mmCIF file with all atom_site columns, N, CA and C in Angstrom:
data_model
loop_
_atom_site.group_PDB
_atom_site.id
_atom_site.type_symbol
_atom_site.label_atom_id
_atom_site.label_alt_id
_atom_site.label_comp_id
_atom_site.label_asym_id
_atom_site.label_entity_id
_atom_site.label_seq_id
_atom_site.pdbx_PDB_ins_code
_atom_site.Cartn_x
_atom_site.Cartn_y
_atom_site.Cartn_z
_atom_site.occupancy
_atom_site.B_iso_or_equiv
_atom_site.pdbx_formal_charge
_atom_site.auth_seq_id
_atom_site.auth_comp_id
_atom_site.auth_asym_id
_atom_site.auth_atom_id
_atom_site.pdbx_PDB_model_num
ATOM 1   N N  . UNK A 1 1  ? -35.814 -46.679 6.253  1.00 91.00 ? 1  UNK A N  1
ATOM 2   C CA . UNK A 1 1  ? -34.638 -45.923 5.865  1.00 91.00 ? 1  UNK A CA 1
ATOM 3   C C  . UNK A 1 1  ? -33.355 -46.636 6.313  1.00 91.00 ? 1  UNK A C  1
ATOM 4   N N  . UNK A 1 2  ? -33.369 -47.583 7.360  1.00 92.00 ? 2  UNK A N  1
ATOM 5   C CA . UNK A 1 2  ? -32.307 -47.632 8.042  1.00 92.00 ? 2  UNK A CA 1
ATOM 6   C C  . UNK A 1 2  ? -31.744 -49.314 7.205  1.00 92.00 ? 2  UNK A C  1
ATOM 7   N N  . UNK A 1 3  ? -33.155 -49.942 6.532  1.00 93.00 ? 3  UNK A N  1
ATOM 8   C CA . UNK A 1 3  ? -32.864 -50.982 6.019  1.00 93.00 ? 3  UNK A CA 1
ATOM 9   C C  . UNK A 1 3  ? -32.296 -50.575 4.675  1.00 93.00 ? 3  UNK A C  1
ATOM 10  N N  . UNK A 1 4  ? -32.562 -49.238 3.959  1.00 93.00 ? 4  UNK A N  1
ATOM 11  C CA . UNK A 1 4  ? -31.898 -48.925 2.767  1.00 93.00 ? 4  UNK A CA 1
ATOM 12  C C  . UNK A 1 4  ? -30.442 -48.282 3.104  1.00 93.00 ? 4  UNK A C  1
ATOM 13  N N  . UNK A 1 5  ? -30.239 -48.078 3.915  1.00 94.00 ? 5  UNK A N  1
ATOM 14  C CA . UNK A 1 5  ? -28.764 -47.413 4.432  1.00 94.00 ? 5  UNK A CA 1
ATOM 15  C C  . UNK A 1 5  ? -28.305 -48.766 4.184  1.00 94.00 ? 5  UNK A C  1
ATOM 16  N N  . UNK A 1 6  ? -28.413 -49.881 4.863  1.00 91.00 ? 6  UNK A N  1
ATOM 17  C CA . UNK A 1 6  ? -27.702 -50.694 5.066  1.00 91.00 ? 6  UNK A CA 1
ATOM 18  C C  . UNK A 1 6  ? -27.117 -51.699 3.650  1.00 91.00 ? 6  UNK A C  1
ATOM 19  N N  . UNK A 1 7  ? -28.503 -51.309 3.264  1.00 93.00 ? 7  UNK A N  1
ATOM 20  C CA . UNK A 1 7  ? -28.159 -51.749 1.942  1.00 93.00 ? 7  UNK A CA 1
ATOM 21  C C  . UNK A 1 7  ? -27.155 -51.164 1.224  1.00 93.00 ? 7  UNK A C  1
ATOM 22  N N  . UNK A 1 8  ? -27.074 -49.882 0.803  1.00 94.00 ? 8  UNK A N  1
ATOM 23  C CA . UNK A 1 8  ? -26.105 -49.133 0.284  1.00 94.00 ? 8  UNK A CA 1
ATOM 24  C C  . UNK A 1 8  ? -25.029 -49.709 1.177  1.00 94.00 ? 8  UNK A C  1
ATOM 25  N N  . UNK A 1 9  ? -24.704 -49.865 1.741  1.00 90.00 ? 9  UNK A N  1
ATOM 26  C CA . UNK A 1 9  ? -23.140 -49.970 3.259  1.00 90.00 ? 9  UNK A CA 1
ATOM 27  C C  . UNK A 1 9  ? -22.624 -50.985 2.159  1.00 90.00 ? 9  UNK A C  1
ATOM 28  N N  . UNK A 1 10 ? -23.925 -52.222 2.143  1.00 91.00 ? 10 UNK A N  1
ATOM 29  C CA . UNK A 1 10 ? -23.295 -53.889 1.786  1.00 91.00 ? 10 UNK A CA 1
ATOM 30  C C  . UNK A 1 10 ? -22.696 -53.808 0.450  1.00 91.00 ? 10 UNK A C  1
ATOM 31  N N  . UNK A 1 11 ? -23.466 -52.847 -0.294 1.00 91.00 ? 11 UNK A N  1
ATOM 32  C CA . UNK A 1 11 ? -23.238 -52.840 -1.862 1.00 91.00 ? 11 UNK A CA 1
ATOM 33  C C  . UNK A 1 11 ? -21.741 -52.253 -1.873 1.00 91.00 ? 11 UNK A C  1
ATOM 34  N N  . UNK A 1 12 ? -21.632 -51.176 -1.758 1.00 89.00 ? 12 UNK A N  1
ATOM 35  C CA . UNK A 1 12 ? -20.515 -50.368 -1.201 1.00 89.00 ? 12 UNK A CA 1
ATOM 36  C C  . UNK A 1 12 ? -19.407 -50.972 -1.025 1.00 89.00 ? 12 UNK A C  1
ATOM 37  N N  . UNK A 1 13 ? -19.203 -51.946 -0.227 1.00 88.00 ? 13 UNK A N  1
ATOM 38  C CA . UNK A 1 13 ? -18.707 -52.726 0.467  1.00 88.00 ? 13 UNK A CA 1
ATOM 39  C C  . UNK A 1 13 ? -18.160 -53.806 -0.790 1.00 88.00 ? 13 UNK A C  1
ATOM 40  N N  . UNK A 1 14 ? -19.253 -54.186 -1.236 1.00 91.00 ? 14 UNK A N  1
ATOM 41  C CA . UNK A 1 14 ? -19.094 -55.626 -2.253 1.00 91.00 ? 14 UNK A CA 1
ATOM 42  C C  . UNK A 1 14 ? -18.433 -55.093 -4.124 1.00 91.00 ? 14 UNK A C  1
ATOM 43  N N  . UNK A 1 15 ? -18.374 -53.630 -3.912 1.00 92.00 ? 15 UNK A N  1
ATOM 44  C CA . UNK A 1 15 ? -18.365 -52.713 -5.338 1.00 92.00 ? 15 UNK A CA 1
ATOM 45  C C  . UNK A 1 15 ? -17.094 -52.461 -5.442 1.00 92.00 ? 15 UNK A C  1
ATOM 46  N N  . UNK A 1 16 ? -16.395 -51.892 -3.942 1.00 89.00 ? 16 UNK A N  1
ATOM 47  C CA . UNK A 1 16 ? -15.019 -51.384 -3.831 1.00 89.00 ? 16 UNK A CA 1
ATOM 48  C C  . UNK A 1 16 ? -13.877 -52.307 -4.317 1.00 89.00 ? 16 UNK A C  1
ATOM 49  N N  . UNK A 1 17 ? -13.817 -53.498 -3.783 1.00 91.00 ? 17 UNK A N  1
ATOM 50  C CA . UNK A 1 17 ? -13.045 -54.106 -4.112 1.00 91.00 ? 17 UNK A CA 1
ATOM 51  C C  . UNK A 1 17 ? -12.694 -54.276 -6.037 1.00 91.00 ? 17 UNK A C  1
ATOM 52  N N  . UNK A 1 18 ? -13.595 -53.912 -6.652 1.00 92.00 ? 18 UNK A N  1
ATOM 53  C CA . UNK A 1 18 ? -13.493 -53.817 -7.970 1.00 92.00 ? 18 UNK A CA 1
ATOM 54  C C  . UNK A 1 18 ? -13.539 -52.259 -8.396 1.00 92.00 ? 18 UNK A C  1
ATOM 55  N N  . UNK A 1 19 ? -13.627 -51.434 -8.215 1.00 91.00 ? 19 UNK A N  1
ATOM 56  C CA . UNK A 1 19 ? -13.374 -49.982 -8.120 1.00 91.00 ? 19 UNK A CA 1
ATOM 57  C C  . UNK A 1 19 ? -11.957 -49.567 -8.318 1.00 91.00 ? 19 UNK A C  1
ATOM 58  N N  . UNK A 1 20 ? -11.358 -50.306 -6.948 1.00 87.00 ? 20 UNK A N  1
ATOM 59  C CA . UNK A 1 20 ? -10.328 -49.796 -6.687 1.00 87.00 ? 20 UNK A CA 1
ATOM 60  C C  . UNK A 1 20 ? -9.579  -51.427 -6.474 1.00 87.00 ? 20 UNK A C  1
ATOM 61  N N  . UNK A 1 21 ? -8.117  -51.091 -7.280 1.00 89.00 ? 21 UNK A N  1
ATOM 62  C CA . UNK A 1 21 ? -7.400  -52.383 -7.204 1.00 89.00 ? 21 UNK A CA 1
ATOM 63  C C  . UNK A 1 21 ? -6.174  -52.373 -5.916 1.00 89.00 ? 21 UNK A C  1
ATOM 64  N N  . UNK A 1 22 ? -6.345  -51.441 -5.369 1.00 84.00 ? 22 UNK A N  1
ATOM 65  C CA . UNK A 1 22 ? -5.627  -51.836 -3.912 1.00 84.00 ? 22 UNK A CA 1
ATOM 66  C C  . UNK A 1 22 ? -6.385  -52.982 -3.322 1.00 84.00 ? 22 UNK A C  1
ATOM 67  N N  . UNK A 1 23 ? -7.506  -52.729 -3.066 1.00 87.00 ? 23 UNK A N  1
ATOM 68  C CA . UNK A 1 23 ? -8.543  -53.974 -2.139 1.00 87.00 ? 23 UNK A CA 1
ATOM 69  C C  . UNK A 1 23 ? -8.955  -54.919 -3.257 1.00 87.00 ? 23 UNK A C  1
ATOM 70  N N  . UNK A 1 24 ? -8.457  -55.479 -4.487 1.00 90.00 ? 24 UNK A N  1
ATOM 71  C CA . UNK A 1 24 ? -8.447  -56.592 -5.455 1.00 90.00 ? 24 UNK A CA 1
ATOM 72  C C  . UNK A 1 24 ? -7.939  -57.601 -4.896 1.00 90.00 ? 24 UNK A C  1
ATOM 73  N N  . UNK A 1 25 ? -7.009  -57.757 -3.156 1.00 90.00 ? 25 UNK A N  1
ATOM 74  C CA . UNK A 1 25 ? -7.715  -59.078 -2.853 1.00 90.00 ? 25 UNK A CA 1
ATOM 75  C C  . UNK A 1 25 ? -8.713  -59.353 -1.907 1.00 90.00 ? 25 UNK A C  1
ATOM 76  N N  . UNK A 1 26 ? -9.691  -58.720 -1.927 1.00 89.00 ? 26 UNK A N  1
ATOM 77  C CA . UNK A 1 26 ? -10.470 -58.832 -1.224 1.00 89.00 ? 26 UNK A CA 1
ATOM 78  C C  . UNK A 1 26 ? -12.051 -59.194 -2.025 1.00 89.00 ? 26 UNK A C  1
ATOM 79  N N  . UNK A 1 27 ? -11.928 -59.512 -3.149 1.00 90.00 ? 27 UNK A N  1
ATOM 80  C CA . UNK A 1 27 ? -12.868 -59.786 -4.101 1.00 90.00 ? 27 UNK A CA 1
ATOM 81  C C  . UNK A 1 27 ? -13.321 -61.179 -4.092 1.00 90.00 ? 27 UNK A C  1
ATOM 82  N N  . UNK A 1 28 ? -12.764 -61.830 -3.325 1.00 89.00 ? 28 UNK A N  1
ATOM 83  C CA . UNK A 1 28 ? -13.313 -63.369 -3.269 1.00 89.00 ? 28 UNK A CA 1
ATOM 84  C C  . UNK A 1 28 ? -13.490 -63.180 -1.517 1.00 89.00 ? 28 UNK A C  1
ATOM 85  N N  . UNK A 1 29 ? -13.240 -62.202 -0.993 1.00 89.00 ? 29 UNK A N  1
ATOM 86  C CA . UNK A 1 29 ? -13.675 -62.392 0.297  1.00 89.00 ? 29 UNK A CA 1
ATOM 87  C C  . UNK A 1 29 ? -15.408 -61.978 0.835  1.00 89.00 ? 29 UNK A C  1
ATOM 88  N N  . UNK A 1 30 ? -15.674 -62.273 2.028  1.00 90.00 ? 30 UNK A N  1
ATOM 89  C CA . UNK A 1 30 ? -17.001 -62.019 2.423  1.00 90.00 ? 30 UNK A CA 1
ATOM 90  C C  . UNK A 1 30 ? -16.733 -60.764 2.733  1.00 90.00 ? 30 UNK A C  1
ATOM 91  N N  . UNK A 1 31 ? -18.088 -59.969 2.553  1.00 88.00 ? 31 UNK A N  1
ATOM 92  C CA . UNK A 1 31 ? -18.720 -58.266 2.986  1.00 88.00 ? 31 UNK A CA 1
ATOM 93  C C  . UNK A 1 31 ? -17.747 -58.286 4.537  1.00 88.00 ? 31 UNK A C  1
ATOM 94  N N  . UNK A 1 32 ? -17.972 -59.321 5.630  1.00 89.00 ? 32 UNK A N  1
ATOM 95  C CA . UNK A 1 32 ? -17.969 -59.172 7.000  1.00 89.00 ? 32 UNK A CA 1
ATOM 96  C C  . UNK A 1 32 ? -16.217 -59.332 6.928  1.00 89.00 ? 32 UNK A C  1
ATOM 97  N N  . UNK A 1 33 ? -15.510 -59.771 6.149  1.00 91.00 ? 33 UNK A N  1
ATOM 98  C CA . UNK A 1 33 ? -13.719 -60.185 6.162  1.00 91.00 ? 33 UNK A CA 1
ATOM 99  C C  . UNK A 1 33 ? -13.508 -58.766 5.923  1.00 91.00 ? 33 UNK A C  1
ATOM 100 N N  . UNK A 1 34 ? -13.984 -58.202 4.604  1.00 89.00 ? 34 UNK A N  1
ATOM 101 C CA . UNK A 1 34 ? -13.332 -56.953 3.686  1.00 89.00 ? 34 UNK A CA 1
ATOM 102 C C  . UNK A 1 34 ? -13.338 -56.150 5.119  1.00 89.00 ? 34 UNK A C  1
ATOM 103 N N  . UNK A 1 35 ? -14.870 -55.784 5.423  1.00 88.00 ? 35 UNK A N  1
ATOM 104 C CA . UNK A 1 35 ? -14.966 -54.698 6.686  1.00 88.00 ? 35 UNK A CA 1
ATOM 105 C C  . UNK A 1 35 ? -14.068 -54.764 8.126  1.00 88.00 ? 35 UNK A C  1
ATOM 106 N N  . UNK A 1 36 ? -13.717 -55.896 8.300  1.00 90.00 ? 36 UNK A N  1
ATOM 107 C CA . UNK A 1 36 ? -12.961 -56.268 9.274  1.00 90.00 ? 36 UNK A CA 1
ATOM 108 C C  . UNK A 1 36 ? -11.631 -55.742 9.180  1.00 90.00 ? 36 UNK A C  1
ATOM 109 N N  . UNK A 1 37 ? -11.260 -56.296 7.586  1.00 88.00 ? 37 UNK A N  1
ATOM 110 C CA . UNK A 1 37 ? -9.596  -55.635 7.101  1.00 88.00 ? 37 UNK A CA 1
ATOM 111 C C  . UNK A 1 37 ? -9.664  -53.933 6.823  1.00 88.00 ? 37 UNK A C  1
ATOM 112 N N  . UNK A 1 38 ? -10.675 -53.697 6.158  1.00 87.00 ? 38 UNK A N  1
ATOM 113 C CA . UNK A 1 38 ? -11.008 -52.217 6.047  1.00 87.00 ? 38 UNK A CA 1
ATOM 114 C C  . UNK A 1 38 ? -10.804 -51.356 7.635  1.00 87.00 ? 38 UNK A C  1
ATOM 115 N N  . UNK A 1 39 ? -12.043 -51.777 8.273  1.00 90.00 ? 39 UNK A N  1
ATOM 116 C CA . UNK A 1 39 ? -11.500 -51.742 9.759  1.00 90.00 ? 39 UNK A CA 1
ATOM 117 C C  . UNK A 1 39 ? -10.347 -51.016 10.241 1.00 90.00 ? 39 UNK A C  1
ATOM 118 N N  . UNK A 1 40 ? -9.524  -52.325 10.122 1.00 88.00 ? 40 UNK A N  1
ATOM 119 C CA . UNK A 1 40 ? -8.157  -52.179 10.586 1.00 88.00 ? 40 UNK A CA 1
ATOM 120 C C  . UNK A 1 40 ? -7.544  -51.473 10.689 1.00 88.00 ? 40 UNK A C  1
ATOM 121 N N  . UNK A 1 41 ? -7.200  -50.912 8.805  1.00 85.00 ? 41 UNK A N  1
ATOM 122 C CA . UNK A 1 41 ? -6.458  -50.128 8.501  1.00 85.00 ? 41 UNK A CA 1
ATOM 123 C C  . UNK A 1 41 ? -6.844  -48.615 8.994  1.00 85.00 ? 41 UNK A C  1
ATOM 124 N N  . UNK A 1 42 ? -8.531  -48.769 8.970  1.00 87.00 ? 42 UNK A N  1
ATOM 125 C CA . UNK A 1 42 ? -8.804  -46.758 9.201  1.00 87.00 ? 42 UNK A CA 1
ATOM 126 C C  . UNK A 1 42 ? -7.802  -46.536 10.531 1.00 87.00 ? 42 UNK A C  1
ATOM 127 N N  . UNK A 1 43 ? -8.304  -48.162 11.303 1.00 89.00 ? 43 UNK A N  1
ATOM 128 C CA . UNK A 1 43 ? -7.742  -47.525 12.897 1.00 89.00 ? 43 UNK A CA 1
ATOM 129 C C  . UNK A 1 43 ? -6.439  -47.443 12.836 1.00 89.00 ? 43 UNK A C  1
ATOM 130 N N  . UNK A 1 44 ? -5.803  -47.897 12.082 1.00 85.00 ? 44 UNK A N  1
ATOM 131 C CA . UNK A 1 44 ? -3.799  -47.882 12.186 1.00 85.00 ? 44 UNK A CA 1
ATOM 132 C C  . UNK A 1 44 ? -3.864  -46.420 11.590 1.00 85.00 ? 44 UNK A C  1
ATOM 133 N N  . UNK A 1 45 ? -3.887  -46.135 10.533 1.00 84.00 ? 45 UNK A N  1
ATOM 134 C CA . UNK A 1 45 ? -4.073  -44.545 10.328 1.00 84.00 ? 45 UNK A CA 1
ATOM 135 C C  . UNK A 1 45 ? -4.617  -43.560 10.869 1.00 84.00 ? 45 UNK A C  1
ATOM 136 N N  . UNK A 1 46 ? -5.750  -43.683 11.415 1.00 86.00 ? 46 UNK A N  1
ATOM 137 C CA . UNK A 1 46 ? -6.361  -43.249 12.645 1.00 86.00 ? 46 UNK A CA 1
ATOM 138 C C  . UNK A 1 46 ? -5.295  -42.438 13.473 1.00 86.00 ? 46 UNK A C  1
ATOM 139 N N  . UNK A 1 47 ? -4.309  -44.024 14.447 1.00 86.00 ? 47 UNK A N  1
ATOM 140 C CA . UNK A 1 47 ? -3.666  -43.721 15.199 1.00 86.00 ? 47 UNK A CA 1
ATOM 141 C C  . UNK A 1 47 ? -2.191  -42.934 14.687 1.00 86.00 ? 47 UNK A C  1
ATOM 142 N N  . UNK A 1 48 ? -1.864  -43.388 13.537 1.00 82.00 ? 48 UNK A N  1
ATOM 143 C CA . UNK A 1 48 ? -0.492  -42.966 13.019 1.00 82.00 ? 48 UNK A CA 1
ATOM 144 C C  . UNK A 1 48 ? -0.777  -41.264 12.748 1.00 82.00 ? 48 UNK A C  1
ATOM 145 N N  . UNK A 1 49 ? -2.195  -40.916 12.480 1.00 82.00 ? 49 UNK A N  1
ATOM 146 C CA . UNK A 1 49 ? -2.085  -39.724 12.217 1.00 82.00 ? 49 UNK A CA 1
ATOM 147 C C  . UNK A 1 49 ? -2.167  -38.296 13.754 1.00 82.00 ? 49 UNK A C  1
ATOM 148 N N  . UNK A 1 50 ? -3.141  -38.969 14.645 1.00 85.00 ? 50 UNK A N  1
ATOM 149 C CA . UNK A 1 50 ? -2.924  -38.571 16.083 1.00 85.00 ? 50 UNK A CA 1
ATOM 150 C C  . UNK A 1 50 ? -1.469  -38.692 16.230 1.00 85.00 ? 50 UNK A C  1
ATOM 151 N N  . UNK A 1 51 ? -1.015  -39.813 16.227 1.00 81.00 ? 51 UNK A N  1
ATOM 152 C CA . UNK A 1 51 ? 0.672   -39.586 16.940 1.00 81.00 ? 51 UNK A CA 1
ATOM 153 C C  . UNK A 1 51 ? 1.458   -38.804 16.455 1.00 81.00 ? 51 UNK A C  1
ATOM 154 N N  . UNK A 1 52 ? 1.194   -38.791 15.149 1.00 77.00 ? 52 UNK A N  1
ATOM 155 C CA . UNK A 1 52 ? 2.232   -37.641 14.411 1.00 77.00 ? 52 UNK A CA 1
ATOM 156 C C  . UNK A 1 52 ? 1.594   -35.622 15.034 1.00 77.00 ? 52 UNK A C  1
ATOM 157 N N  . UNK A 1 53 ? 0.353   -36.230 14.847 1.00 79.00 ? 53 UNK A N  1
ATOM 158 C CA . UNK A 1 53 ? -0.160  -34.707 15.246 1.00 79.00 ? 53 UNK A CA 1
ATOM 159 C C  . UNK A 1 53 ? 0.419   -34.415 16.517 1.00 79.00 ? 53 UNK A C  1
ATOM 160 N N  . UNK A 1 54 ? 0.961   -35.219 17.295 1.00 79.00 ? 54 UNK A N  1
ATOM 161 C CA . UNK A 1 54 ? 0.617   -35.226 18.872 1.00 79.00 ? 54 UNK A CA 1
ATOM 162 C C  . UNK A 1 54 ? 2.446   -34.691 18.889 1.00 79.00 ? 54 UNK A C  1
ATOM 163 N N  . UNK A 1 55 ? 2.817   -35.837 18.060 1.00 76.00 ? 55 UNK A N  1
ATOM 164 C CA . UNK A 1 55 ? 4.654   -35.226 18.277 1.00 76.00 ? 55 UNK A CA 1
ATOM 165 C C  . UNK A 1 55 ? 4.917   -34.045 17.480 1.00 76.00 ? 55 UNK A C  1
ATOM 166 N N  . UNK A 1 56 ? 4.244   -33.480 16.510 1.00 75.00 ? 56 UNK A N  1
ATOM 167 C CA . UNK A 1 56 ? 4.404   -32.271 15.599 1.00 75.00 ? 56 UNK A CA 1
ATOM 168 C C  . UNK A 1 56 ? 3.954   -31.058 16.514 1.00 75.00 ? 56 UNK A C  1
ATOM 169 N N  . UNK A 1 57 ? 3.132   -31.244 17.384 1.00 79.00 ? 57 UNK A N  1
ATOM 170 C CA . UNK A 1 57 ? 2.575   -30.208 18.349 1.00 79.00 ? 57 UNK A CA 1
ATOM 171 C C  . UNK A 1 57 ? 3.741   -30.086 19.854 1.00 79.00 ? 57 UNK A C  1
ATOM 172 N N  . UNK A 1 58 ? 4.564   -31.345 20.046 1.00 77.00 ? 58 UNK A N  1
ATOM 173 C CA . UNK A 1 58 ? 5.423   -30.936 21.054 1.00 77.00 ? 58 UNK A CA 1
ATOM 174 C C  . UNK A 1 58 ? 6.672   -30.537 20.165 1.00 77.00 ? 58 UNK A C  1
ATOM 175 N N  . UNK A 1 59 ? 6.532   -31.059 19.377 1.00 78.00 ? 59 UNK A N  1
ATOM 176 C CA . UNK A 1 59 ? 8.085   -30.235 18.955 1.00 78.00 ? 59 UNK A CA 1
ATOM 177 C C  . UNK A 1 59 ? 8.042   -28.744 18.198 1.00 78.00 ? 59 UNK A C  1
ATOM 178 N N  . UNK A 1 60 ? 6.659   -28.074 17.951 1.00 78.00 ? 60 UNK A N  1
ATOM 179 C CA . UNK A 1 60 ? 6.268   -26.502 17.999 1.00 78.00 ? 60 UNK A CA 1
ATOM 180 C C  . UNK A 1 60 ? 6.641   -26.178 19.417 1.00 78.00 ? 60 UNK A C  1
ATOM 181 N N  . UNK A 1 61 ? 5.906   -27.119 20.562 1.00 80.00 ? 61 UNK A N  1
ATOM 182 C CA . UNK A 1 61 ? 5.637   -26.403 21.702 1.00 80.00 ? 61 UNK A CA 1
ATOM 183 C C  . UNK A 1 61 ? 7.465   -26.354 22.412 1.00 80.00 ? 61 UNK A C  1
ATOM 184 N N  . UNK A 1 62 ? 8.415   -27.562 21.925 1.00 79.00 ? 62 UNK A N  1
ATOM 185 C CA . UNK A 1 62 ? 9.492   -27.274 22.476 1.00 79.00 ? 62 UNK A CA 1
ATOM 186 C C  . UNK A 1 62 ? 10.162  -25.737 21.640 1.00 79.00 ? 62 UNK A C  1
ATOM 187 N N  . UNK A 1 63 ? 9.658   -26.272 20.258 1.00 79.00 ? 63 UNK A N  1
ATOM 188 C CA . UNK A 1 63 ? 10.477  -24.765 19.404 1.00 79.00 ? 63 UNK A CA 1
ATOM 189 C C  . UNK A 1 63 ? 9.998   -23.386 20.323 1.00 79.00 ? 63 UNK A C  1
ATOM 190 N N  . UNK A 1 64 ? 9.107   -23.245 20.594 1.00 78.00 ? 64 UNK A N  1
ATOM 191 C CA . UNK A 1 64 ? 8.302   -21.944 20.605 1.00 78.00 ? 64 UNK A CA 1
ATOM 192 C C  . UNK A 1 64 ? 9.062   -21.681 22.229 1.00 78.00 ? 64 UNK A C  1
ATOM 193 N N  . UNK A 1 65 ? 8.468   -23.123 23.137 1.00 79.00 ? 65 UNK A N  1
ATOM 194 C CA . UNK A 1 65 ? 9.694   -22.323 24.487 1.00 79.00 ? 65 UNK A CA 1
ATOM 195 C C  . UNK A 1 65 ? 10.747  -22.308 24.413 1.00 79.00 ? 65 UNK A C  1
ATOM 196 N N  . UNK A 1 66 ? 11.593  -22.858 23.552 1.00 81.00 ? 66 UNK A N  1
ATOM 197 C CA . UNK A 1 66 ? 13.013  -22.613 23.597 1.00 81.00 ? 66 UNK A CA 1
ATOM 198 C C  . UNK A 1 66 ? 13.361  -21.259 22.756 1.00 81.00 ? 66 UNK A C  1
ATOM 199 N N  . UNK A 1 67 ? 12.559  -20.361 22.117 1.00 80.00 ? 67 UNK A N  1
ATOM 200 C CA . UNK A 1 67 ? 13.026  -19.116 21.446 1.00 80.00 ? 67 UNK A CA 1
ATOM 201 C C  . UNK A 1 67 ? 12.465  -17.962 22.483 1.00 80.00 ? 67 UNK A C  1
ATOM 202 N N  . UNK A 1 68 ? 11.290  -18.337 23.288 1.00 78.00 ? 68 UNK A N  1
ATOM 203 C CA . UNK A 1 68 ? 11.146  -17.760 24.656 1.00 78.00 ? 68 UNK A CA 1
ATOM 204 C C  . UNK A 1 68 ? 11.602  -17.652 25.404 1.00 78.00 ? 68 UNK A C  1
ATOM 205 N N  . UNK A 1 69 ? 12.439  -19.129 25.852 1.00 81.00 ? 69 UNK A N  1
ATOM 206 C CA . UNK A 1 69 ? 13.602  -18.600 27.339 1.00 81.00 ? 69 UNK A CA 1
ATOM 207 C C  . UNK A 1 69 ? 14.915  -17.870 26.379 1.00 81.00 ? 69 UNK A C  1
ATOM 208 N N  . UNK A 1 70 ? 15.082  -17.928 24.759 1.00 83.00 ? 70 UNK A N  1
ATOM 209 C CA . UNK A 1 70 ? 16.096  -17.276 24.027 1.00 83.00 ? 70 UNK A CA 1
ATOM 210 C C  . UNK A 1 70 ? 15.781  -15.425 24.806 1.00 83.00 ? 70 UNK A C  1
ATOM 211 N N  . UNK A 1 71 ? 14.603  -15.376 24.384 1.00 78.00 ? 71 UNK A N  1
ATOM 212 C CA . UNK A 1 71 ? 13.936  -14.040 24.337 1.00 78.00 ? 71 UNK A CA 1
ATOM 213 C C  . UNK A 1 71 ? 13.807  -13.239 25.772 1.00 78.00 ? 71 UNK A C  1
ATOM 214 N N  . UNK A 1 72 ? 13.557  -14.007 26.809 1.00 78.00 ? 72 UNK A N  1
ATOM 215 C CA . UNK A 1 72 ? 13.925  -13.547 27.751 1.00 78.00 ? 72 UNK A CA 1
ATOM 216 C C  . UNK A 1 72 ? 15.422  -13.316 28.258 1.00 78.00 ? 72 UNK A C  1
ATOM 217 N N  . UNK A 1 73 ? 15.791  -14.691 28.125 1.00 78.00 ? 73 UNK A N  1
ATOM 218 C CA . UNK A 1 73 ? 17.521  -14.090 28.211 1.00 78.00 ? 73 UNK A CA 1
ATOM 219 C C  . UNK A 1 73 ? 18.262  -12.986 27.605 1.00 78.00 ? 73 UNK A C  1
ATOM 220 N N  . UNK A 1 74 ? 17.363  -12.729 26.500 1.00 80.00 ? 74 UNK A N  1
ATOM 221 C CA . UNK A 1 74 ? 18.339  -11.535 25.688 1.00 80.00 ? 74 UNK A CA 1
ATOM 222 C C  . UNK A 1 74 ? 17.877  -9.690  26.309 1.00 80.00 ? 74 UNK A C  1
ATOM 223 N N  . UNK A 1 75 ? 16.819  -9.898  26.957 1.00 76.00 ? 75 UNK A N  1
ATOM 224 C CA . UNK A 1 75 ? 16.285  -9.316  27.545 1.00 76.00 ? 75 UNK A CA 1
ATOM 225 C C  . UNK A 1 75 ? 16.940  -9.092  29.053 1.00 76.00 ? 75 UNK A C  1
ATOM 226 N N  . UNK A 1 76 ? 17.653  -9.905  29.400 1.00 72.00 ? 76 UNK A N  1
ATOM 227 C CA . UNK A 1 76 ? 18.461  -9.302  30.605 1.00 72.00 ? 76 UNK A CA 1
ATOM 228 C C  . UNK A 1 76 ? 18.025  -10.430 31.882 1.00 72.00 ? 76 UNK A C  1
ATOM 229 N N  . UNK A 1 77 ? 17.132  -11.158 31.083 1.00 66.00 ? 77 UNK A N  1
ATOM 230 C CA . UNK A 1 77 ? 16.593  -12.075 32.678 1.00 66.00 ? 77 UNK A CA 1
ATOM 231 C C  . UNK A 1 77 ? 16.873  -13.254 32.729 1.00 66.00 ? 77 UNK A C  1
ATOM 232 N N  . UNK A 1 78 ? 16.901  -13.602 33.610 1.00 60.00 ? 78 UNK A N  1
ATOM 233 C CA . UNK A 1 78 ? 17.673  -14.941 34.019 1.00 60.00 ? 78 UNK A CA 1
ATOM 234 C C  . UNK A 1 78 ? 16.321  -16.006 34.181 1.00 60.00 ? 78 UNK A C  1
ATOM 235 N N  . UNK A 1 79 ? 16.353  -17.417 34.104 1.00 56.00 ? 79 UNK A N  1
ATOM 236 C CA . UNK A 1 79 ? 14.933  -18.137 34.182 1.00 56.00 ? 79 UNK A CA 1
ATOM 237 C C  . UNK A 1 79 ? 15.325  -19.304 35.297 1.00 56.00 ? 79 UNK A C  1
#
């Protein structure tokens, strides 16, 4: 099973580049180059999409305490 997985991976691999014409230059390259550049990119998006998640979640978490110390102040209390 694990030798037919792999197979599918290579084919996969060797199909895309003609599938799809973003990776059209990668059609004269080897299975092991494409995956390398393929690679790459998941991990740059990967990370670009954590960081954005990561700054979209502090700037809720600044919104949300800053309408809280609003909310207490209007409330009469001092922080």
């Amino acid at each position: 099973m694990l030798v037919n997985l792999i197979n599918v991976a290579y084919c996969a691999m060797k199909i895309l580049p003609y599938q799809d014409e973003a990776f059209s230059k990668y059609r004269a390259e080897s299975v092991q180059e494409f995956r390398f550049a393929l690679s790459g990119q998941l991990q740059e998006q990967v990370f670009y999409a954590i960081s954005v998640e990561n700054i979209e979640t502090r700037i809720k978490s600044s919104t949300i305490i800053n309408a809280l110390k609003q909310l207490v102040q209007q409330q009469g209390y001092h922080l």
